[in-house]
Structure formats: structure tokens, C-alpha cells
Tab-separated table of C-alpha atoms in Angstrom:
chain	number	residue	atom	x	y	z
N	1	MET	CA	42.690	9.854	7.450
N	2	ARG	CA	38.747	8.991	8.403
N	3	SER	CA	37.113	10.776	11.252
N	4	SER	CA	36.580	8.326	14.089
N	5	VAL	CA	33.504	10.710	15.447
N	6	SER	CA	30.159	8.416	15.264
N	7	PRO	CA	27.679	9.882	12.885
N	8	THR	CA	24.541	11.559	14.648
N	9	PHE	CA	21.122	10.161	14.546
N	10	GLY	CA	19.566	12.398	12.297
N	11	GLY	CA	22.748	12.378	10.133
N	12	LEU	CA	21.820	8.785	9.649
N	13	VAL	CA	18.543	9.218	9.005
N	14	GLN	CA	18.857	11.334	6.331
N	15	GLU	CA	21.557	9.615	4.807
N	16	PHE	CA	19.088	6.225	5.183
N	17	PHE	CA	16.288	8.237	2.935
N	18	THR	CA	18.010	10.406	0.703
N	19	ASP	CA	21.102	8.056	-0.707
N	20	TYR	CA	20.473	4.906	0.090
N	21	MET	CA	16.606	4.235	0.009
N	22	VAL	CA	16.765	6.279	-3.223
N	23	GLN	CA	20.147	6.566	-4.889
N	24	GLN	CA	21.714	3.127	-4.158
N	25	ARG	CA	18.827	1.007	-4.076
N	26	ALA	CA	15.872	2.928	-6.061
N	27	LEU	CA	13.208	1.712	-3.548
N	28	SER	CA	9.586	3.234	-5.126
N	29	PRO	CA	8.002	5.784	-4.006
N	30	CYS	CA	5.201	3.829	-2.105
N	31	THR	CA	7.839	1.948	-0.137
N	32	VAL	CA	9.997	4.931	0.078
N	33	ALA	CA	6.312	6.791	1.344
N	34	SER	CA	5.753	3.611	4.221
N	35	TYR	CA	9.496	3.620	6.041
N	36	ARG	CA	8.939	7.296	6.392
N	37	ASP	CA	5.483	7.072	8.197
N	38	ALA	CA	7.065	4.195	9.969
N	39	PHE	CA	9.878	6.794	11.626
N	40	LEU	CA	7.541	9.531	11.727
N	41	LEU	CA	5.412	7.817	14.597
N	42	MET	CA	8.670	6.325	16.048
N	43	LEU	CA	10.051	9.767	16.521
N	44	HIS	CA	6.703	10.745	17.712
N	45	PHE	CA	6.908	8.242	19.849
N	46	ALA	CA	10.332	9.027	21.435
N	47	GLU	CA	9.607	12.907	21.969
N	48	GLN	CA	6.270	11.600	24.455
N	49	HIS	CA	8.036	8.920	26.484
N	50	LEU	CA	11.735	9.702	25.902
N	51	GLY	CA	11.293	13.630	26.346
N	52	LYS	CA	14.051	14.157	23.302
N	53	SER	CA	13.115	16.074	20.556
N	54	PRO	CA	14.199	14.277	16.796
N	55	SER	CA	17.022	16.547	16.530
N	56	ALA	CA	17.897	15.184	20.465
N	57	LEU	CA	17.854	11.624	19.224
N	58	GLN	CA	20.705	9.235	19.514
N	59	LEU	CA	21.175	5.757	18.034
N	60	ALA	CA	21.848	4.351	21.183
N	61	ASP	CA	18.099	5.533	22.333
N	62	ILE	CA	16.693	2.968	19.537
N	63	ASP	CA	17.703	0.111	22.099
N	64	ALA	CA	15.208	-3.072	22.314
N	65	LYS	CA	13.484	-1.645	25.022
N	66	PHE	CA	12.598	1.201	23.418
N	67	LEU	CA	11.527	-0.525	20.412
N	68	ALA	CA	9.772	-3.245	21.873
N	69	SER	CA	7.754	-0.137	24.155
N	70	PHE	CA	6.690	1.248	20.683
N	71	LEU	CA	5.699	-1.799	18.959
N	72	GLU	CA	3.462	-2.366	22.222
N	73	HIS	CA	2.079	1.122	21.517
N	74	LEU	CA	1.253	0.603	18.093
N	75	GLU	CA	-1.024	-2.642	18.564
N	76	ARG	CA	-2.083	-1.174	22.353
N	77	ASP	CA	-3.122	2.750	21.400
N	78	ARG	CA	-3.314	2.887	17.687
N	79	HIS	CA	-4.915	-0.506	17.191
N	80	ASN	CA	-2.239	-1.438	14.427
N	81	THR	CA	-3.179	-4.817	13.264
N	82	VAL	CA	-0.102	-7.209	13.645
N	83	ARG	CA	0.341	-7.087	10.002
N	84	SER	CA	0.762	-3.140	9.856
N	85	ARG	CA	3.101	-3.625	13.530
N	86	ASN	CA	5.586	-5.616	11.914
N	87	ILE	CA	5.431	-3.261	8.830
N	88	ARG	CA	6.669	-0.426	10.722
N	89	LEU	CA	9.423	-3.088	12.309
N	90	ALA	CA	10.801	-3.906	9.374
N	91	ALA	CA	11.380	-0.672	8.349
N	92	ILE	CA	12.961	0.206	11.264
N	93	ARG	CA	15.359	-2.896	10.958
N	94	SER	CA	15.921	-2.064	7.483
N	95	PHE	CA	17.807	1.198	8.959
N	96	LEU	CA	19.307	-0.153	12.059
N	97	ARG	CA	21.121	-3.055	9.686
N	98	PHE	CA	22.083	0.344	7.559
N	99	ALA	CA	23.437	2.425	11.002
N	100	ALA	CA	25.520	-0.931	11.715
N	101	ARG	CA	27.969	-0.420	8.691
N	102	ARG	CA	28.218	3.431	9.729
N	103	ASP	CA	28.282	3.684	13.628
N	104	LEU	CA	29.979	0.435	14.886
N	105	SER	CA	30.180	1.993	18.184
N	106	ASN	CA	26.870	0.959	18.839
N	107	LEU	CA	27.121	-2.089	17.284
N	108	ARG	CA	25.698	-3.885	20.403
N	109	VAL	CA	23.033	-1.788	20.989
N	110	ILE	CA	21.932	-2.003	17.545
N	111	GLU	CA	22.245	-6.344	18.069
N	112	GLN	CA	19.619	-6.408	20.184
N	113	ALA	CA	17.598	-4.029	18.801
N	114	LEU	CA	17.495	-6.806	15.853
N	115	ALA	CA	16.503	-9.142	17.828
N	116	VAL	CA	13.300	-7.654	19.065
N	117	PRO	CA	11.438	-10.318	16.763
N	118	MET	CA	8.576	-9.770	13.903
N	119	LYS	CA	5.037	-11.330	15.650
N	120	ARG	CA	3.376	-14.181	14.258
N	121	PHE	CA	-0.109	-14.287	13.294
N	122	ASP	CA	-3.081	-16.545	11.937
N	123	ARG	CA	-4.156	-15.600	8.372
N	124	PRO	CA	-7.914	-15.895	7.936
N	125	MET	CA	-9.256	-17.926	5.167
N	126	ILE	CA	-10.154	-15.657	2.263
N	127	GLY	CA	-13.539	-16.950	0.767
N	128	PHE	CA	-14.815	-16.273	-2.599
N	129	LEU	CA	-18.250	-15.216	-4.414
N	130	SER	CA	-20.254	-17.658	-6.765
N	131	ARG	CA	-20.659	-16.618	-10.094
N	132	GLU	CA	-24.218	-15.754	-9.475
N	133	GLN	CA	-23.022	-13.347	-6.289
N	134	MET	CA	-20.570	-11.692	-8.418
N	135	LEU	CA	-22.793	-10.944	-11.616
N	136	ALA	CA	-25.237	-9.187	-9.020
N	137	VAL	CA	-22.230	-7.237	-7.480
N	138	MET	CA	-21.413	-6.022	-10.686
N	139	ASP	CA	-24.934	-5.736	-12.286
N	140	ILE	CA	-24.724	-1.939	-11.734
N	141	SER	CA	-26.943	0.516	-13.955
N	142	THR	CA	-24.364	2.295	-16.365
N	143	ALA	CA	-27.169	5.440	-16.347
N	144	SER	CA	-25.432	7.896	-14.391
N	145	TRP	CA	-21.724	8.391	-15.099
N	146	LEU	CA	-20.716	7.547	-11.978
N	147	GLY	CA	-22.598	3.761	-11.711
N	148	HIS	CA	-20.751	3.541	-15.184
N	149	ARG	CA	-16.874	3.859	-13.947
N	150	ASP	CA	-17.975	1.625	-10.795
N	151	ARG	CA	-19.395	-0.845	-13.063
N	152	LEU	CA	-16.292	-0.675	-15.026
N	153	MET	CA	-14.043	-0.888	-12.090
N	154	VAL	CA	-16.143	-4.194	-10.499
N	155	THR	CA	-15.717	-5.800	-13.966
N	156	LEU	CA	-11.651	-4.958	-14.020
N	157	LEU	CA	-11.424	-6.159	-10.694
N	158	TYR	CA	-13.471	-9.331	-11.573
N	159	ASN	CA	-11.680	-9.557	-14.775
N	160	THR	CA	-7.960	-9.310	-13.878
N	161	GLY	CA	-8.244	-10.547	-10.209
N	162	ALA	CA	-5.753	-7.336	-9.432
N	163	ARG	CA	-5.157	-5.682	-6.345
N	164	VAL	CA	-7.131	-2.375	-5.830
N	165	SER	CA	-3.798	-0.516	-6.131
N	166	GLU	CA	-3.383	-2.002	-9.321
N	167	ILE	CA	-6.740	-0.644	-10.647
N	168	VAL	CA	-6.876	2.954	-9.179
N	169	GLY	CA	-3.147	3.136	-11.068
N	170	VAL	CA	-4.507	1.957	-14.151
N	171	ARG	CA	-3.805	5.180	-16.799
N	172	VAL	CA	-5.550	5.126	-20.426
N	173	GLY	CA	-2.752	4.093	-21.798
N	174	ASP	CA	-2.640	0.850	-20.007
N	175	VAL	CA	-5.382	-0.780	-21.788
N	176	ILE	CA	-4.565	-1.736	-24.966
N	177	LEU	CA	-7.685	-2.512	-27.443
N	178	GLY	CA	-7.609	-4.534	-30.496
N	179	PRO	CA	-8.327	-8.271	-31.914
N	180	ILE	CA	-6.697	-9.534	-28.424
N	181	SER	CA	-7.189	-6.599	-25.612
N	182	PHE	CA	-5.013	-6.950	-22.495
N	183	ILE	CA	-4.083	-4.348	-19.728
N	184	HIS	CA	-0.616	-3.386	-17.937
N	185	LEU	CA	-0.960	-3.660	-14.117
N	186	HIS	CA	1.526	-1.989	-12.241
N	187	GLY	CA	2.344	-3.234	-8.726
N	188	LYS	CA	4.454	-3.121	-5.051
N	189	GLY	CA	7.901	-2.969	-6.051
N	190	ARG	CA	7.702	-1.585	-9.807
N	191	LYS	CA	6.233	-4.843	-10.618
N	192	GLN	CA	4.895	-5.027	-13.817
N	193	ARG	CA	2.377	-8.019	-15.396
N	194	SER	CA	0.329	-7.972	-18.772
N	195	LEU	CA	-3.241	-9.546	-18.341
N	196	PRO	CA	-5.974	-10.415	-21.130
N	197	LEU	CA	-9.324	-8.651	-21.221
N	198	TRP	CA	-12.473	-10.867	-22.153
N	199	LYS	CA	-14.297	-9.317	-25.077
N	200	SER	CA	-16.790	-8.221	-22.542
N	201	THR	CA	-14.528	-6.076	-20.859
N	202	ALA	CA	-12.771	-4.646	-23.833
N	203	ARG	CA	-16.229	-3.638	-25.172
N	204	ASP	CA	-17.004	-1.703	-21.840
N	205	ILE	CA	-13.925	0.061	-21.707
N	206	ARG	CA	-14.569	1.504	-25.423
N	207	ASP	CA	-18.001	2.361	-24.470
N	208	TRP	CA	-16.437	4.161	-21.203
N	209	LEU	CA	-13.552	6.144	-23.263
N	210	GLY	CA	-16.319	7.090	-25.880
N	211	ARG	CA	-18.511	8.736	-22.446
N	212	ASN	CA	-15.105	10.274	-21.388
N	213	PRO	CA	-13.279	11.453	-24.915
N	214	GLN	CA	-11.043	14.424	-23.253
N	215	PRO	CA	-8.772	11.667	-21.374
N	216	THR	CA	-5.478	11.379	-22.816
N	217	GLU	CA	-2.708	8.297	-22.135
N	218	ARG	CA	-1.818	9.407	-18.849
N	219	SER	CA	-5.243	9.960	-17.563
N	220	PRO	CA	-7.007	7.948	-15.181
N	221	LEU	CA	-8.962	5.256	-16.494
N	222	LEU	CA	-10.826	5.342	-13.312
N	223	PRO	CA	-10.918	8.702	-12.230
N	224	THR	CA	-13.056	10.748	-9.574
N	225	ARG	CA	-15.151	13.879	-10.840
N	226	GLN	CA	-12.287	16.110	-10.433
N	227	GLY	CA	-10.483	13.512	-12.962
N	228	ASN	CA	-7.989	12.310	-10.229
N	229	ALA	CA	-7.019	8.901	-9.627
N	230	MET	CA	-9.425	6.611	-7.880
N	231	ASN	CA	-8.097	6.260	-3.681
N	232	ARG	CA	-8.390	2.366	-1.820
N	233	ALA	CA	-11.268	4.298	0.518
N	234	THR	CA	-13.215	5.609	-2.322
N	235	VAL	CA	-13.102	2.015	-3.834
N	236	CYS	CA	-14.133	0.478	-0.463
N	237	GLN	CA	-17.020	2.471	-0.220
N	238	ARG	CA	-18.422	2.055	-3.910
N	239	LEU	CA	-17.744	-1.976	-3.714
N	240	LYS	CA	-19.791	-1.561	-0.216
N	241	LEU	CA	-22.784	0.542	-1.895
N	242	ALA	CA	-22.765	-2.567	-5.017
N	243	THR	CA	-22.873	-5.151	-2.425
N	244	LYS	CA	-25.708	-3.852	-0.273
N	245	ALA	CA	-27.292	-3.320	-3.847
N	246	ALA	CA	-27.054	-7.303	-4.883
N	247	SER	CA	-27.765	-8.093	-1.680
N	248	ASP	CA	-31.418	-7.666	-2.486
N	249	ARG	CA	-31.596	-10.781	-4.441
N	250	HIS	CA	-28.497	-12.613	-2.469
N	251	PRO	CA	-29.239	-11.772	0.830
N	252	GLU	CA	-26.158	-13.472	2.106
N	253	LEU	CA	-24.211	-11.116	0.545
N	254	ALA	CA	-24.957	-8.689	3.100
N	255	ASN	CA	-22.593	-10.099	5.242
N	256	VAL	CA	-19.742	-9.484	3.351
């Protein structure tokens, strides 16, 4: 006979992250990490504003009022953008829909919490650089190891139109050089795509690999000096330096 005892909040969270997300849905590690971060923030907020530790929290505590207060806290106190706020809400909504199938006694609370809406926001118009401006940004000296890497990084971004997360995730084995050269990119949600490389880009990669003869197929194509993959913050920093240098010839780039 099935037990009529409602599952605990902690038990639901554990099942959601271990069995549901990883085993049943096989979500990517990045998605799991994003959901985890949302829950850590929510649990910390609950401890401060409800006076309950994570182990003492109940599903009924995650009601519409609490959820609205948490989202307001993200924007007001943590200065999260509306986009980030909505991502956190999406993670909690996914958990609540999961919990609704396992804890019928709190179905009304869950229904009301799920009614908390996503916030609309204006998407800014994406600008672009002219060919001359882009070539100026790409004109990084390859005399140093760091400059050589940065030039290839900017060239790949321009050639492929890839996201930063895709470029920093490229391994040496993802690049196929030959009569027709191309690159494998690994995107969000395990999506993969292959894009052609210009002959000049393929030539730049050959020169770069010739300068770094030790990497294996699993090594990052664009490593740090320590041999690790670059991260988004590092790419942003290096792009700012390249843009600043290019602004000497194109002053309008100083405001990019």
C-alpha cells in the first residue's frame, strides 16, 4: 500500500536534482548548475527572511508571496537583470511542476506560486561593427604568445559568429583542417553544429598549433597560460583591450 505521508521539501529537492534532472531528463551540467545556483540563492533568502534553515523548510513555505519577495530581492538587492530574474524563476517553476506530481496536499500552494509571472523587458537592438572596424580590432600583434592567442580568438568569433561559451569550449580535436576546413561547436543543451572556416582562419590555426606543439585533441584550442580553458570574463577583458587599441584608428570604438 502506498504511503499517504507527504514527501519532505529536502527529499523533493534531492530527487529533483539527482533522479529527475540527471537521470530522467539528462539535462546538461550547465543547466543543472544554473538551477543549483537559483536554489542556493532561494534557500539563503528563506533562511534570512523566514528564519528557517534549508532542512526545516517546507514546500508550503514556497508560496506566491515568498516567491514574489525573493524575485524582488534579486532585482533590488542583488541587482540582477530582468533576464537573470526570469532564469531563476524558470528554475523554481520547473521544481514546482515536478513537486506538484508528488505532493498533492500542497497542490493549491504550488498552483498559486506557479502563477507568479515572468517579467517582460525590452530587448536592446544589437549593433554591429563595420568591416574596417572589425579588422582593426583583429589587428593584434602575434609577436607574443598572448597576442597570438587573442588574435585567433577574435578571428574565430568573427568567422563563426559563435557565442563566447562556444568558443572557449573548443578543443583542438574540434578543428578539422584540410581542403575544406571546419570547426565543431558545442552549444547550450548539448546542441552541436559544424561551421566552415575561412582559408585565412585555417592558416591562423595551423600557425597557432605550430607554436603550441604539445596539446592533445582534448586540450583547449585557446588556453590560458596555465593550460586551462578561458572563461567569459577573460574573453571580455581581452576583447576590451583589443577594442581599446583599435580605437586609436577608429575613435568611435571607444564607446563600444
